Tab-separated table of C-alpha atoms and ligand atoms in Angstrom:
chain	number	residue	atom	x	y	z
A	125	MET	CA	42.261	6.062	20.513
A	126	LEU	CA	41.517	2.470	19.681
A	127	ARG	CA	38.684	2.476	22.196
A	128	ALA	CA	37.140	5.555	20.608
A	129	ASP	CA	37.287	3.906	17.180
A	130	LEU	CA	35.602	0.829	18.524
A	131	MET	CA	32.901	2.955	20.077
A	132	VAL	CA	32.234	4.705	16.759
A	133	VAL	CA	31.994	1.350	14.983
A	134	GLY	CA	29.719	0.050	17.724
A	135	LEU	CA	27.456	3.078	17.551
A	136	ALA	CA	27.261	2.908	13.754
A	137	SER	CA	26.146	-0.695	13.859
A	138	VAL	CA	23.437	0.131	16.407
A	139	LEU	CA	22.162	2.939	14.176
A	140	LEU	CA	22.230	0.668	11.128
A	141	ALA	CA	20.188	-1.906	12.972
A	142	VAL	CA	17.523	0.635	13.931
A	143	ALA	CA	17.214	3.078	11.009
A	144	GLN	CA	14.713	1.980	8.397
A	145	PRO	CA	14.452	3.408	4.896
A	146	PRO	CA	11.525	5.754	4.244
A	147	ALA	CA	8.195	4.233	3.260
A	148	ARG	CA	7.742	4.278	-0.513
A	149	LEU	CA	4.887	2.960	-2.627
A	150	GLY	CA	5.772	-0.042	-4.764
A	151	ALA	CA	8.949	-0.689	-2.728
A	152	PRO	CA	9.631	-3.257	-0.007
A	153	ALA	CA	8.017	-2.111	3.239
A	154	PRO	CA	10.540	-0.997	5.893
A	155	ASP	CA	10.980	-3.749	8.450
A	156	TRP	CA	9.219	-1.944	11.293
A	157	THR	CA	8.404	-3.489	14.623
A	158	VAL	CA	4.624	-3.808	14.617
A	159	GLU	CA	1.959	-5.042	16.999
A	160	THR	CA	-0.734	-7.600	16.324
A	161	ALA	CA	-4.332	-6.910	17.374
A	162	GLY	CA	-3.605	-9.001	20.471
A	163	GLY	CA	-0.654	-6.770	21.421
A	164	GLU	CA	2.219	-9.059	20.437
A	165	ARG	CA	5.298	-7.175	19.153
A	166	ILE	CA	6.903	-8.633	16.068
A	167	LYS	CA	9.010	-7.647	13.046
A	168	LEU	CA	6.832	-6.932	10.027
A	169	SER	CA	8.941	-9.168	7.750
A	170	HIS	CA	8.686	-12.014	10.230
A	171	ARG	CA	4.904	-11.697	10.472
A	172	LEU	CA	4.445	-11.601	6.695
A	173	ARG	CA	6.662	-14.629	6.201
A	174	GLU	CA	4.720	-16.477	8.872
A	175	ARG	CA	1.231	-15.548	7.612
A	176	LYS	CA	1.831	-15.270	3.859
A	177	ARG	CA	-1.066	-12.884	3.394
A	178	ASP	CA	-1.713	-9.170	2.830
A	179	ALA	CA	-1.663	-6.912	5.885
A	180	VAL	CA	-3.365	-3.634	6.715
A	181	VAL	CA	-1.226	-1.539	9.041
A	182	LEU	CA	-2.767	1.195	11.184
A	183	ALA	CA	-0.380	4.006	12.139
A	184	PRO	CA	-1.979	6.018	14.959
A	185	ARG	CA	-0.495	9.020	16.735
A	186	GLU	CA	0.157	8.950	20.465
A	187	GLY	CA	-3.164	8.498	22.287
A	188	GLU	CA	-5.057	7.415	19.166
A	189	LEU	CA	-4.611	3.676	19.452
A	190	PRO	CA	-8.071	2.094	19.164
A	191	PRO	CA	-9.164	0.003	22.163
A	192	ARG	CA	-8.085	-3.623	22.124
A	193	ALA	CA	-11.650	-4.897	21.563
A	194	ALA	CA	-12.051	-2.677	18.484
A	195	LEU	CA	-8.736	-3.915	17.112
A	196	GLU	CA	-9.790	-7.526	17.600
A	197	GLU	CA	-13.045	-6.817	15.788
A	198	SER	CA	-11.151	-5.219	12.900
A	199	ALA	CA	-8.729	-8.138	12.810
A	200	GLY	CA	-11.681	-10.506	12.502
A	201	ARG	CA	-13.126	-8.512	9.639
A	202	LEU	CA	-9.802	-8.614	7.774
A	203	GLY	CA	-9.364	-12.282	8.631
A	204	GLU	CA	-12.537	-12.999	6.629
A	205	ARG	CA	-10.686	-11.451	3.691
A	206	ASP	CA	-7.596	-13.539	4.350
A	207	ALA	CA	-5.690	-10.453	5.498
A	208	ASP	CA	-3.948	-9.427	8.703
A	209	LEU	CA	-4.388	-6.370	10.929
A	210	LEU	CA	-1.231	-4.813	12.376
A	211	VAL	CA	-0.463	-1.627	14.259
A	212	LEU	CA	2.611	0.562	13.815
A	213	PRO	CA	2.961	1.745	17.421
A	214	PRO	CA	3.169	5.533	17.928
A	215	GLY	CA	6.719	5.132	19.298
A	216	GLU	CA	8.045	3.370	16.183
A	217	ALA	CA	9.795	5.889	13.898
A	218	ALA	CA	8.423	5.593	10.364
A	219	GLU	CA	9.765	8.105	7.870
A	220	GLY	CA	7.365	8.759	5.001
A	221	VAL	CA	4.298	7.905	7.090
A	222	ASP	CA	2.277	10.940	8.071
A	223	ARG	CA	0.283	9.760	11.095
A	224	PRO	CA	-2.560	9.043	11.480
A	225	ALA	CA	-2.354	6.799	8.435
A	226	VAL	CA	-3.362	3.422	7.112
A	227	LEU	CA	-1.112	1.270	4.935
A	228	LEU	CA	-1.430	-1.859	2.870
A	229	VAL	CA	1.526	-4.227	2.665
A	230	ASP	CA	1.005	-7.201	0.371
A	231	ALA	CA	1.942	-10.800	1.127
A	232	GLY	CA	5.233	-10.255	-0.709
A	233	ALA	CA	6.127	-7.414	1.757
A	234	VAL	CA	5.702	-4.611	-0.815
A	235	LEU	CA	4.047	-1.386	0.325
A	236	ARG	CA	1.007	-0.929	-1.929
A	237	ARG	CA	-1.140	1.776	-0.429
A	238	ILE	CA	-0.745	4.658	2.038
A	239	GLU	CA	-3.567	6.935	3.086
A	240	ASN	CA	-2.840	9.743	5.458
A	241	GLY	CA	-5.266	11.416	7.803
A	242	ARG	CA	-7.439	8.478	8.767
A	243	LEU	CA	-7.554	5.298	10.801
A	244	PRO	CA	-10.396	3.314	9.273
A	245	ALA	CA	-12.383	0.793	11.277
A	246	GLY	CA	-15.309	-1.512	10.546
A	247	LYS	CA	-16.680	-1.412	7.024
A	248	ASP	CA	-14.148	1.226	5.891
A	249	LEU	CA	-11.281	-1.020	6.836
A	250	GLY	CA	-12.689	-3.836	4.689
A	251	GLU	CA	-13.199	-1.354	1.844
A	252	PHE	CA	-9.576	-0.236	2.106
A	253	ILE	CA	-8.310	-3.656	1.055
A	254	ASP	CA	-11.278	-4.632	-1.160
A	255	GLU	CA	-10.756	-1.543	-3.305
A	256	TRP	CA	-7.079	-2.298	-3.901
A	257	ARG	CA	-7.888	-5.911	-4.775
A	258	LEU	CA	-10.649	-4.839	-7.170
A	259	GLY	CA	-8.103	-2.506	-8.779
A	260	ARG	CA	-5.735	-5.419	-9.204
A	261	ASP	CA	-8.432	-7.460	-10.982
A	262	VAL	CA	-9.228	-4.546	-13.292
A	263	PHE	CA	-5.544	-3.987	-14.004
A	264	LEU	CA	-4.901	-7.623	-14.883
A	265	THR	CA	-7.953	-7.711	-17.155
A	266	ALA	CA	-7.717	-4.338	-18.860
A	267	CYS	CA	-4.212	-2.916	-18.519
A	268	ALA	CA	-1.652	-5.703	-18.118
A	269	ARG	CA	-1.644	-6.612	-21.815
A	270	CYS	CA	0.196	-3.337	-22.499
A	271	HIS	CA	1.809	-2.537	-19.150
A	272	GLY	CA	2.667	-6.074	-17.930
A	273	ASP	CA	1.202	-7.775	-14.851
A	274	ASP	CA	3.419	-5.713	-12.540
A	275	GLY	CA	3.302	-2.503	-14.601
A	276	SER	CA	7.015	-2.647	-15.401
A	277	LEU	CA	6.737	-3.207	-19.165
A	278	GLN	CA	8.109	-0.809	-21.699
A	279	ILE	CA	6.647	-2.527	-24.754
A	280	CYS	CA	7.329	0.381	-27.030
A	281	GLY	CA	9.132	3.699	-26.681
A	282	ASP	CA	6.135	5.612	-25.410
A	283	VAL	CA	4.826	3.200	-22.760
A	284	LYS	CA	6.546	4.231	-19.547
A	285	PRO	CA	6.921	1.685	-16.759
A	286	LEU	CA	4.279	2.349	-14.096
A	287	THR	CA	6.549	1.086	-11.318
A	288	GLY	CA	6.804	3.588	-8.478
A	289	ILE	CA	4.339	5.980	-10.148
A	290	GLY	CA	2.485	6.574	-6.858
A	291	ASN	CA	5.542	8.355	-5.457
A	292	ARG	CA	5.533	10.964	-8.216
A	293	LEU	CA	1.850	11.331	-9.130
A	294	THR	CA	-1.249	11.924	-7.021
A	295	ALA	CA	-4.410	9.882	-7.567
A	296	ALA	CA	-5.936	12.763	-9.539
A	297	GLN	CA	-2.871	12.957	-11.797
A	298	VAL	CA	-2.881	9.206	-12.440
A	299	TYR	CA	-6.594	9.420	-13.285
A	300	GLU	CA	-5.907	12.165	-15.838
A	301	ARG	CA	-3.185	10.106	-17.501
A	302	LEU	CA	-5.667	7.320	-18.154
A	303	ARG	CA	-7.149	9.835	-20.596
A	304	PRO	CA	-10.669	8.788	-19.629
A	305	GLY	CA	-13.625	9.538	-21.818
A	306	VAL	CA	-16.445	10.097	-19.360
A	307	LEU	CA	-19.716	8.746	-20.656
A	308	GLY	CA	-22.156	9.095	-17.829
A	309	GLU	CA	-22.666	8.958	-14.095
A	310	ASN	CA	-21.342	5.426	-13.877
A	311	ASP	CA	-19.372	4.566	-16.973
A	312	VAL	CA	-15.907	5.614	-18.030
A	313	LEU	CA	-14.230	4.729	-21.321
A	314	ILE	CA	-10.514	3.961	-21.174
A	315	ARG	CA	-8.683	2.890	-24.313
A	316	GLY	CA	-11.764	1.446	-25.943
A	317	ARG	CA	-13.080	-0.344	-22.880
A	318	PHE	CA	-15.997	0.580	-20.612
A	319	HIS	CA	-15.502	0.597	-16.868
A	320	LYS	CA	-17.687	1.340	-13.886
A	321	ARG	CA	-16.561	4.460	-12.056
A	322	LYS	CA	-15.864	2.372	-8.959
A	323	GLU	CA	-13.516	0.147	-10.992
A	324	VAL	CA	-11.642	3.145	-12.317
A	325	GLU	CA	-11.166	4.570	-8.824
A	326	ALA	CA	-9.928	1.165	-7.713
A	327	VAL	CA	-7.469	0.794	-10.584
A	328	VAL	CA	-6.008	4.217	-9.777
A	329	VAL	CA	-5.439	3.032	-6.192
A	330	PHE	CA	-3.799	-0.144	-7.467
A	331	VAL	CA	-1.623	1.602	-10.063
A	332	ARG	CA	-0.234	3.976	-7.424
A	333	GLY	CA	1.125	0.962	-5.554
A	334	LEU	CA	2.899	-0.638	-8.509
B	48	HEC	C1	-3.373	-0.626	-25.658
B	48	HEC	C2	-2.315	-0.489	-24.669
B	48	HEC	C3	-2.673	0.123	-23.326
B	48	HEC	C4	-3.669	-0.275	-22.461
B	48	HEC	C5	-4.685	-1.403	-22.622
B	48	HEC	C6	-3.530	0.568	-21.286
B	48	HEC	N1	-2.497	1.443	-21.456
B	48	HEC	FE1	-1.836	2.792	-20.098
B	48	HEC	N2	-0.571	3.565	-21.447
B	48	HEC	C7	-0.362	3.079	-22.723
B	48	HEC	C8	0.570	3.945	-23.427
B	48	HEC	C9	1.052	3.763	-24.871
B	48	HEC	C10	0.923	4.985	-22.530
B	48	HEC	C11	1.892	6.166	-22.726
B	48	HEC	C12	1.431	7.176	-23.694
B	48	HEC	C13	0.047	7.599	-23.500
B	48	HEC	O1	-0.328	8.176	-22.457
B	48	HEC	O2	-0.735	7.280	-24.407
B	48	HEC	C14	0.170	4.716	-21.306
B	48	HEC	C15	0.241	5.508	-20.184
B	48	HEC	C16	-0.365	5.219	-18.981
B	48	HEC	C17	-0.186	5.979	-17.759
B	48	HEC	C18	0.673	7.224	-17.575
B	48	HEC	C19	2.073	6.825	-17.175
B	48	HEC	C20	2.964	8.009	-16.894
B	48	HEC	O3	4.054	7.782	-16.318
B	48	HEC	O4	2.607	9.124	-17.204
B	48	HEC	C21	-0.934	5.358	-16.807
B	48	HEC	C22	-1.066	5.761	-15.343
B	48	HEC	C23	-1.592	4.233	-17.433
B	48	HEC	N3	-1.215	4.168	-18.758
B	48	HEC	C24	-2.426	3.356	-16.782
B	48	HEC	C25	-3.221	2.417	-17.452
B	48	HEC	C26	-4.302	1.680	-16.809
B	48	HEC	C27	-4.689	1.780	-15.346
B	48	HEC	C28	-4.851	0.904	-17.766
B	48	HEC	C29	-6.038	-0.037	-17.630
B	48	HEC	C30	-7.274	0.539	-17.220
B	48	HEC	C31	-4.102	1.137	-18.995
B	48	HEC	N4	-3.130	2.068	-18.762
B	48	HEC	C32	-4.347	0.468	-20.187
B	48	HEC	C33	-0.891	1.918	-23.236
B	48	HEC	C34	-1.952	1.223	-22.682
């Protein structure tokens, strides 16, 4: 009897140690075991604490892991941007991640971007992080005065906090809620301010990770 109880307690603690919460935008990234481009296995939280910089995480399916040389090349490209490349190995359970996928976890360990269906390399991989960072610049310049730097402000009754918005709205829905006045091929008017289309796409990406 006592033995059985102990076994249940033991089993529960093993499960607690392994099970990670589902991946959610704007929330702390689950502490998965990841691999560096060089193949070293490490806890995500540990790596982020050590490096103190944003990380792009590739989540391939079984058999899709890019060759080591390609990973090293990608890691170099991200290194130029002061960011890390990590791989979520196919065997690592990750609820909320629909492989193949690419994720962005910021230096503060918050999950900021998830894109399913692709494993970018080369220029696309650089773009993946550049776009989010451009969105952050646009947000701080054009949006933060009403929404707060982290999007959590509720300055008046009708300004909803943007925190976690990416889990309930798609990119197209967020774009609509900006109530954009389209002016031409390249310019979009949002709340009295002109933006390049590229900046608007970037700010939508950023807002979904708040
Ligand atoms: C002058 C203040 C102001 C500025 C600047 C502003 N917003 Fe807003 N935003 C609001 C208000 C008020 C609402 C809620 C009511 C509405 O839609 O007008 C809102 C709503 C939103 C929503 C919809 C939220 C939801 O849950 O439906 C999004 C997304 C959003 N803003 C993003 C942005 C982005 C991105 C920028 C910068 C490009 C921006 N806002 C600039 C005041 C502002």
